[in-house]
C-alpha cells in the first residue's frame, strides 16, 4: 500500500500573507522610530544652541556688585555730615532780607537742593531777595527765582496785597 501525501498549498499562501503583514508593520514602525529620532536630534541641537546663547548673554551681562547696605548708609551719612549747612543759614539770615518773611524752607540733604518761600510786600522785592541770597551765598550756591504768586490767607479765601516768592538753589 502506498500512501501519497499531497502538500497543502493553501498554507504557503497564508504564511506568505502573514509574513507580508508583519513586514509592513515592522517597516512602518521602523519609519516612525527613525522620524522621531531625527526630530530628537534636531531638538537637541536647538537646545544646545539656545543654551550657548544664554551662556553668552550671561557672560556679557555685567555682574552686579555685592552692595553692603550698612557700608552704603555709613558713606551717605559721612557725606551728609561733611556738607556745610552754615552757608545756607548764613545766606538766609543775611541783614538784606530783614524786610521779608521766610515762610518755608525745604531741603534735600542728599542732593543739596533747597527751596525757599518768602512773603514779600511787592513784586520788586523778588529781585532784591534773589540778589541778596546770591551775594550772601558767594560761590557756595546759586539762587534762582522760580515764581512769584499773589499771596492769600485762610486757604485762598481772603486776598492780601502781599506776594509769595519761591526760590530754588543748591548748596554744595
CSV table of C-alpha atoms in Angstrom, one decimal:
chain,number,residue,atom,x,y,z
A,1,UNK,CA,0.0,0.0,0.0
A,2,UNK,CA,1.3,3.2,-1.0
A,3,UNK,CA,0.1,6.5,0.5
A,4,UNK,CA,0.7,9.6,-1.3
A,5,UNK,CA,0.7,12.7,0.8
A,6,UNK,CA,-0.1,15.9,-1.1
A,7,UNK,CA,1.3,19.0,0.3
A,8,UNK,CA,-1.3,21.6,1.0
A,9,UNK,CA,-0.6,24.7,-1.0
A,10,UNK,CA,-3.1,26.9,0.9
A,11,UNK,CA,-0.9,27.1,3.9
A,12,UNK,CA,2.0,28.6,1.9
A,13,UNK,CA,-0.2,31.4,0.8
A,14,UNK,CA,-1.4,32.1,4.4
A,15,UNK,CA,2.1,32.1,5.8
A,16,UNK,CA,3.3,34.4,3.0
A,17,UNK,CA,0.4,36.8,3.6
A,18,UNK,CA,1.2,36.8,7.3
A,19,UNK,CA,4.9,37.5,6.7
A,20,UNK,CA,4.0,40.3,4.4
A,21,UNK,CA,1.7,41.9,7.0
A,22,UNK,CA,4.5,41.6,9.7
A,23,UNK,CA,7.0,43.2,7.3
A,24,UNK,CA,4.6,46.1,6.6
A,25,UNK,CA,4.1,46.6,10.3
A,26,UNK,CA,7.8,46.4,11.1
A,27,UNK,CA,8.6,48.8,8.2
A,28,UNK,CA,6.0,51.4,9.2
A,29,UNK,CA,7.1,51.3,12.9
A,30,UNK,CA,10.7,51.5,11.9
A,31,UNK,CA,10.0,54.5,9.8
A,32,UNK,CA,8.2,56.3,12.6
A,33,UNK,CA,11.0,55.5,15.0
A,34,UNK,CA,13.5,56.9,12.5
A,35,UNK,CA,11.5,60.1,12.1
A,36,UNK,CA,11.2,60.5,15.9
A,37,UNK,CA,15.0,60.0,16.3
A,38,UNK,CA,15.6,62.7,13.6
A,39,UNK,CA,13.3,65.1,15.4
A,40,UNK,CA,15.0,64.4,18.7
A,41,UNK,CA,18.4,65.1,17.1
A,42,UNK,CA,17.2,68.4,15.7
A,43,UNK,CA,15.6,69.4,19.1
A,44,UNK,CA,18.8,68.6,21.0
A,45,UNK,CA,20.8,70.8,18.5
A,46,UNK,CA,18.3,73.7,19.0
A,47,UNK,CA,18.5,73.2,22.8
A,48,UNK,CA,22.3,73.3,22.7
A,49,UNK,CA,22.3,76.5,20.6
A,50,UNK,CA,19.8,78.2,23.0
A,51,UNK,CA,22.0,77.2,26.0
A,52,UNK,CA,25.1,78.6,24.2
A,53,UNK,CA,23.2,81.8,23.5
A,54,UNK,CA,22.1,82.0,27.2
A,55,UNK,CA,25.6,81.4,28.5
A,56,UNK,CA,26.9,84.1,26.1
A,57,UNK,CA,24.3,86.6,27.3
A,58,UNK,CA,25.2,85.8,30.9
A,59,UNK,CA,28.9,86.2,30.2
A,60,UNK,CA,28.3,89.6,28.6
A,61,UNK,CA,26.0,90.9,31.3
A,62,UNK,CA,27.8,92.9,33.9
A,63,UNK,CA,28.0,91.4,37.3
A,64,UNK,CA,26.0,93.3,39.9
A,65,UNK,CA,28.2,94.4,42.7
A,66,UNK,CA,27.5,93.0,46.1
A,67,UNK,CA,26.2,96.0,47.8
A,68,UNK,CA,26.6,96.3,51.5
A,69,UNK,CA,23.6,98.3,52.8
A,70,UNK,CA,25.4,99.2,56.0
A,71,UNK,CA,28.5,100.5,54.3
A,72,UNK,CA,26.4,102.5,51.8
A,73,UNK,CA,24.4,104.0,54.7
A,74,UNK,CA,27.6,104.9,56.5
A,75,UNK,CA,29.1,106.5,53.4
A,76,UNK,CA,25.9,108.6,52.8
A,77,UNK,CA,25.9,109.7,56.5
A,78,UNK,CA,29.6,110.7,56.2
A,79,UNK,CA,28.9,112.7,53.0
A,80,UNK,CA,25.9,114.5,54.6
A,81,UNK,CA,27.9,115.3,57.7
A,82,UNK,CA,30.7,116.9,55.6
A,83,UNK,CA,28.3,119.3,53.9
A,84,UNK,CA,28.5,122.8,55.3
A,85,UNK,CA,24.9,123.8,56.1
A,86,UNK,CA,26.1,127.0,57.8
A,87,UNK,CA,26.4,128.6,54.3
A,88,UNK,CA,22.7,128.1,53.8
A,89,UNK,CA,21.7,129.5,57.1
A,90,UNK,CA,24.1,132.4,56.7
A,91,UNK,CA,22.5,133.3,53.4
A,92,UNK,CA,19.0,133.0,54.8
A,93,UNK,CA,19.8,135.2,57.8
A,94,UNK,CA,21.6,138.0,55.9
A,95,UNK,CA,20.5,141.5,57.0
A,96,UNK,CA,19.4,142.4,53.5
A,97,UNK,CA,16.5,140.0,54.0
A,98,UNK,CA,15.2,141.7,57.2
A,99,UNK,CA,12.2,143.2,55.5
A,100,UNK,CA,10.8,139.9,54.1
A,101,UNK,CA,9.4,136.9,56.0
A,102,UNK,CA,10.7,133.4,55.4
A,103,UNK,CA,7.6,131.2,55.1
A,104,UNK,CA,9.0,127.8,54.2
A,105,UNK,CA,12.4,126.2,53.9
A,106,UNK,CA,12.6,122.8,52.2
A,107,UNK,CA,15.9,121.0,51.6
A,108,UNK,CA,17.0,117.7,50.3
A,109,UNK,CA,20.1,116.7,52.2
A,110,UNK,CA,21.2,114.1,49.6
A,111,UNK,CA,21.3,116.4,46.6
A,112,UNK,CA,21.7,119.8,48.3
A,113,UNK,CA,18.6,121.1,46.7
A,114,UNK,CA,17.0,123.9,48.8
A,115,UNK,CA,13.6,125.6,48.1
A,116,UNK,CA,12.8,128.9,50.0
A,117,UNK,CA,9.5,130.6,50.1
A,118,UNK,CA,9.3,134.2,51.1
A,119,UNK,CA,6.4,136.6,51.7
A,120,UNK,CA,7.1,139.9,50.0
A,121,UNK,CA,5.4,143.3,50.1
A,122,UNK,CA,5.9,144.0,46.4
A,123,UNK,CA,6.9,142.2,43.2
A,124,UNK,CA,10.1,144.3,43.0
A,125,UNK,CA,11.3,142.7,46.3
A,126,UNK,CA,11.7,139.3,44.5
A,127,UNK,CA,14.7,140.5,42.5
A,128,UNK,CA,16.2,142.1,45.7
A,129,UNK,CA,15.8,138.9,47.6
A,130,UNK,CA,17.3,136.8,44.8
A,131,UNK,CA,20.3,139.2,44.6
A,132,UNK,CA,20.7,139.3,48.4
A,133,UNK,CA,20.7,135.5,48.6
A,134,UNK,CA,23.3,135.2,45.7
A,135,UNK,CA,25.5,137.8,47.3
A,136,UNK,CA,25.4,136.2,50.7
A,137,UNK,CA,26.0,132.7,49.3
A,138,UNK,CA,29.0,133.7,47.3
A,139,UNK,CA,30.2,130.7,45.3
A,140,UNK,CA,28.6,128.2,47.6
A,141,UNK,CA,25.3,128.3,45.8
A,142,UNK,CA,23.3,130.0,43.0
A,143,UNK,CA,19.7,131.0,43.8
A,144,UNK,CA,17.0,131.1,41.0
A,145,UNK,CA,13.7,132.8,41.3
A,146,UNK,CA,11.2,130.1,40.3
A,147,UNK,CA,7.9,132.0,40.6
A,148,UNK,CA,6.1,134.9,42.3
A,149,UNK,CA,2.4,134.4,43.3
A,150,UNK,CA,-0.2,136.6,44.8
A,151,UNK,CA,-0.4,135.6,48.5
A,152,UNK,CA,-3.7,134.5,50.0
A,153,UNK,CA,-4.8,134.0,53.6
A,154,UNK,CA,-7.2,131.5,55.1
A,155,UNK,CA,-6.9,128.8,52.4
A,156,UNK,CA,-7.2,131.2,49.5
A,157,UNK,CA,-10.4,133.0,50.6
A,158,UNK,CA,-9.1,136.5,51.5
A,159,UNK,CA,-6.7,138.2,49.1
A,160,UNK,CA,-3.9,140.3,50.5
A,161,UNK,CA,-1.6,142.8,49.0
A,162,UNK,CA,1.4,140.5,49.7
A,163,UNK,CA,3.3,138.2,47.3
A,164,UNK,CA,4.9,134.8,47.7
A,165,UNK,CA,8.3,134.2,46.0
A,166,UNK,CA,9.7,130.7,45.6
A,167,UNK,CA,13.5,130.5,45.1
A,168,UNK,CA,15.5,127.4,44.4
A,169,UNK,CA,19.2,126.8,44.9
A,170,UNK,CA,21.8,124.2,45.5
A,171,UNK,CA,24.2,124.3,48.5
A,172,UNK,CA,27.4,122.4,48.0
